Amino acid sequence: MASLGGGGHHTAASATITGMTLYQVREKLLELLRHFCPGKRTVRDIMFTPPRMVPPETTVKEASIRVNRAQVNNLCVVAHGNLLGTLTRKIIDKAMYHHLDDTPVSAYMITDFTSLSPDTSIEEAKTHFVTSGVVFAPVVKNDKAMGEIGRAHV
């Protein structure tokens, strides 16, 4: 509030403002808030980069090795930088159980997935995970995989 001729401490302050219209006070307060308060956090701030990716011709066996080595539960299936689908450890494990080791992951990838934009707010991401029931979402901009985010991140 010192900027407006007032005082106080970091959790409570006040000022008596004279010589300004209500509109001018409002605009000055908004300007001060933009200056002193950090912007809204977005998915870009907390996403894991680069995303863990495999090409569509990767075998189920190789995908299994990758998720185990990286200790993750999801992979992005990407060709020429474009996200084609996602793959879960559960799907990989089922394919391995049925001895489909040499099958390309493109046969089992999830193509009906939801993604988030890097500019999605953290609150929107929380809502997405709660309402959709998914635990993982690729972060995509212009069809390119930029990162990944899980429910645990938000």
CSV table of C-alpha atoms in Angstrom, one decimal:
chain,number,residue,atom,x,y,z
A,1,MET,CA,0.0,0.0,0.0
A,2,ALA,CA,3.0,2.3,0.2
A,3,SER,CA,2.6,2.9,-3.5
A,4,LEU,CA,-0.8,4.5,-2.7
A,5,GLY,CA,0.4,6.4,0.4
A,6,GLY,CA,-0.7,3.8,2.9
A,7,GLY,CA,0.9,1.3,5.1
A,8,GLY,CA,0.6,-2.0,6.9
A,9,HIS,CA,2.3,-5.4,6.6
A,10,HIS,CA,2.4,-8.1,4.1
A,11,THR,CA,-1.0,-9.7,5.1
A,12,ALA,CA,-3.0,-6.5,5.9
A,13,ALA,CA,-2.6,-3.0,4.7
A,14,SER,CA,-4.7,0.1,4.1
A,15,ALA,CA,-4.5,3.5,2.5
A,16,THR,CA,-6.6,6.7,2.4
A,17,ILE,CA,-6.7,7.8,-1.2
A,18,THR,CA,-7.6,11.3,-2.3
A,19,GLY,CA,-7.3,13.1,-5.6
A,20,MET,CA,-8.2,10.1,-7.7
A,21,THR,CA,-11.5,8.9,-9.1
A,22,LEU,CA,-12.7,5.4,-8.2
A,23,TYR,CA,-11.9,4.3,-11.8
A,24,GLN,CA,-8.3,5.6,-11.4
A,25,VAL,CA,-7.9,3.9,-8.1
A,26,ARG,CA,-9.1,0.6,-9.6
A,27,GLU,CA,-6.7,0.9,-12.5
A,28,LYS,CA,-3.8,1.7,-10.2
A,29,LEU,CA,-4.6,-1.3,-8.0
A,30,LEU,CA,-4.8,-3.6,-11.0
A,31,GLU,CA,-1.5,-2.3,-12.2
A,32,LEU,CA,0.1,-2.9,-8.8
A,33,LEU,CA,-1.3,-6.4,-8.6
A,34,ARG,CA,0.0,-7.3,-12.0
A,35,HIS,CA,3.4,-6.0,-10.9
A,36,PHE,CA,3.7,-7.6,-7.4
A,37,CYS,CA,1.7,-10.8,-7.8
A,38,PRO,CA,3.1,-13.6,-9.9
A,39,GLY,CA,1.0,-14.7,-12.9
A,40,LYS,CA,-1.2,-17.8,-12.9
A,41,ARG,CA,0.8,-21.0,-12.9
A,42,THR,CA,0.3,-23.2,-16.0
A,43,VAL,CA,1.0,-26.8,-17.0
A,44,ARG,CA,4.2,-25.5,-18.7
A,45,ASP,CA,5.5,-24.7,-15.2
A,46,ILE,CA,5.2,-28.3,-13.9
A,47,MET,CA,5.2,-30.6,-16.9
A,48,PHE,CA,7.8,-33.3,-17.3
A,49,THR,CA,10.0,-32.6,-20.4
A,50,PRO,CA,10.9,-34.0,-22.7
A,51,PRO,CA,8.0,-36.5,-22.8
A,52,ARG,CA,8.9,-40.2,-22.9
A,53,MET,CA,8.3,-41.1,-26.5
A,54,VAL,CA,8.5,-44.1,-28.8
A,55,PRO,CA,8.0,-44.4,-32.5
A,56,PRO,CA,4.9,-46.4,-33.6
A,57,GLU,CA,7.1,-49.2,-35.0
A,58,THR,CA,8.6,-49.9,-31.5
A,59,THR,CA,7.9,-53.4,-30.4
A,60,VAL,CA,5.9,-54.2,-27.3
A,61,LYS,CA,9.0,-55.8,-25.8
A,62,GLU,CA,11.1,-52.7,-26.3
A,63,ALA,CA,8.3,-50.5,-24.9
A,64,SER,CA,8.2,-52.8,-21.8
A,65,ILE,CA,11.9,-52.4,-21.4
A,66,ARG,CA,11.6,-48.6,-21.6
A,67,VAL,CA,8.8,-48.2,-19.1
A,68,ASN,CA,10.6,-50.5,-16.7
A,69,ARG,CA,13.9,-48.8,-17.1
A,70,ALA,CA,12.4,-45.3,-16.7
A,71,GLN,CA,10.0,-46.5,-14.0
A,72,VAL,CA,7.0,-44.8,-15.6
A,73,ASN,CA,3.5,-46.0,-16.5
A,74,ASN,CA,2.9,-44.2,-19.8
A,75,LEU,CA,4.6,-43.5,-23.1
A,76,CYS,CA,3.7,-41.1,-25.9
A,77,VAL,CA,3.7,-42.7,-29.4
A,78,VAL,CA,5.2,-40.1,-31.7
A,79,ALA,CA,6.0,-40.0,-35.4
A,80,HIS,CA,7.9,-37.1,-37.0
A,81,GLY,CA,7.2,-35.1,-33.8
A,82,ASN,CA,3.4,-35.6,-34.0
A,83,LEU,CA,1.7,-37.3,-31.2
A,84,LEU,CA,-0.2,-40.3,-32.5
A,85,GLY,CA,-1.3,-41.9,-29.3
A,86,THR,CA,-0.4,-43.0,-25.7
A,87,LEU,CA,0.5,-46.3,-24.3
A,88,THR,CA,0.1,-47.5,-20.7
A,89,ARG,CA,2.1,-50.0,-18.7
A,90,LYS,CA,-1.1,-52.0,-18.3
A,91,ILE,CA,-1.6,-52.4,-22.0
A,92,ILE,CA,2.1,-53.3,-22.5
A,93,ASP,CA,1.9,-55.9,-19.7
A,94,LYS,CA,-1.2,-57.5,-21.1
A,95,ALA,CA,0.4,-57.7,-24.6
A,96,MET,CA,3.6,-59.3,-23.0
A,97,TYR,CA,1.4,-61.8,-21.1
A,98,HIS,CA,-0.1,-62.9,-24.4
A,99,HIS,CA,3.3,-63.3,-26.0
A,100,LEU,CA,2.8,-60.4,-28.4
A,101,ASP,CA,6.4,-59.1,-27.8
A,102,ASP,CA,7.2,-58.4,-31.4
A,103,THR,CA,4.0,-56.6,-32.3
A,104,PRO,CA,4.4,-52.8,-32.9
A,105,VAL,CA,3.0,-50.5,-30.3
A,106,SER,CA,0.9,-48.8,-32.9
A,107,ALA,CA,-1.4,-51.9,-32.7
A,108,TYR,CA,-2.2,-51.2,-29.1
A,109,MET,CA,-1.8,-47.5,-28.5
A,110,ILE,CA,-4.7,-45.4,-27.3
A,111,THR,CA,-5.7,-43.0,-30.0
A,112,ASP,CA,-8.7,-41.5,-28.3
A,113,PHE,CA,-6.8,-39.6,-25.6
A,114,THR,CA,-7.1,-36.1,-24.1
A,115,SER,CA,-4.2,-33.8,-24.1
A,116,LEU,CA,-3.5,-30.5,-22.3
A,117,SER,CA,-2.0,-27.3,-23.7
A,118,PRO,CA,1.2,-25.9,-22.0
A,119,ASP,CA,-0.9,-22.8,-21.3
A,120,THR,CA,-3.6,-24.7,-19.4
A,121,SER,CA,-3.9,-23.4,-15.9
A,122,ILE,CA,-3.1,-25.8,-13.0
A,123,GLU,CA,-6.7,-25.4,-11.8
A,124,GLU,CA,-8.0,-26.5,-15.2
A,125,ALA,CA,-5.6,-29.4,-15.2
A,126,LYS,CA,-6.8,-30.5,-11.8
A,127,THR,CA,-10.4,-30.4,-13.0
A,128,HIS,CA,-9.5,-32.4,-16.1
A,129,PHE,CA,-7.9,-35.2,-14.0
A,130,VAL,CA,-10.8,-35.3,-11.6
A,131,THR,CA,-13.6,-35.2,-14.1
A,132,SER,CA,-12.1,-37.5,-16.8
A,133,GLY,CA,-10.6,-40.1,-14.5
A,134,VAL,CA,-7.4,-40.3,-16.4
A,135,VAL,CA,-4.1,-40.2,-14.5
A,136,PHE,CA,-1.8,-39.1,-17.4
A,137,ALA,CA,-2.1,-36.5,-20.1
A,138,PRO,CA,0.4,-35.5,-22.8
A,139,VAL,CA,1.1,-31.8,-23.2
A,140,VAL,CA,0.7,-30.8,-26.8
A,141,LYS,CA,1.1,-27.7,-28.8
A,142,ASN,CA,0.4,-27.6,-32.6
A,143,ASP,CA,0.1,-31.4,-32.6
A,144,LYS,CA,3.7,-31.7,-31.2
A,145,ALA,CA,4.3,-33.5,-27.9
A,146,MET,CA,5.9,-30.9,-25.6
A,147,GLY,CA,5.8,-32.8,-22.3
A,148,GLU,CA,3.7,-34.9,-20.0
A,149,ILE,CA,1.8,-34.4,-16.8
A,150,GLY,CA,0.3,-36.8,-14.4
A,151,ARG,CA,-2.5,-36.5,-11.8
A,152,ALA,CA,0.1,-36.6,-9.0
A,153,HIS,CA,1.8,-33.5,-10.4
A,154,VAL,CA,-1.2,-31.3,-9.8
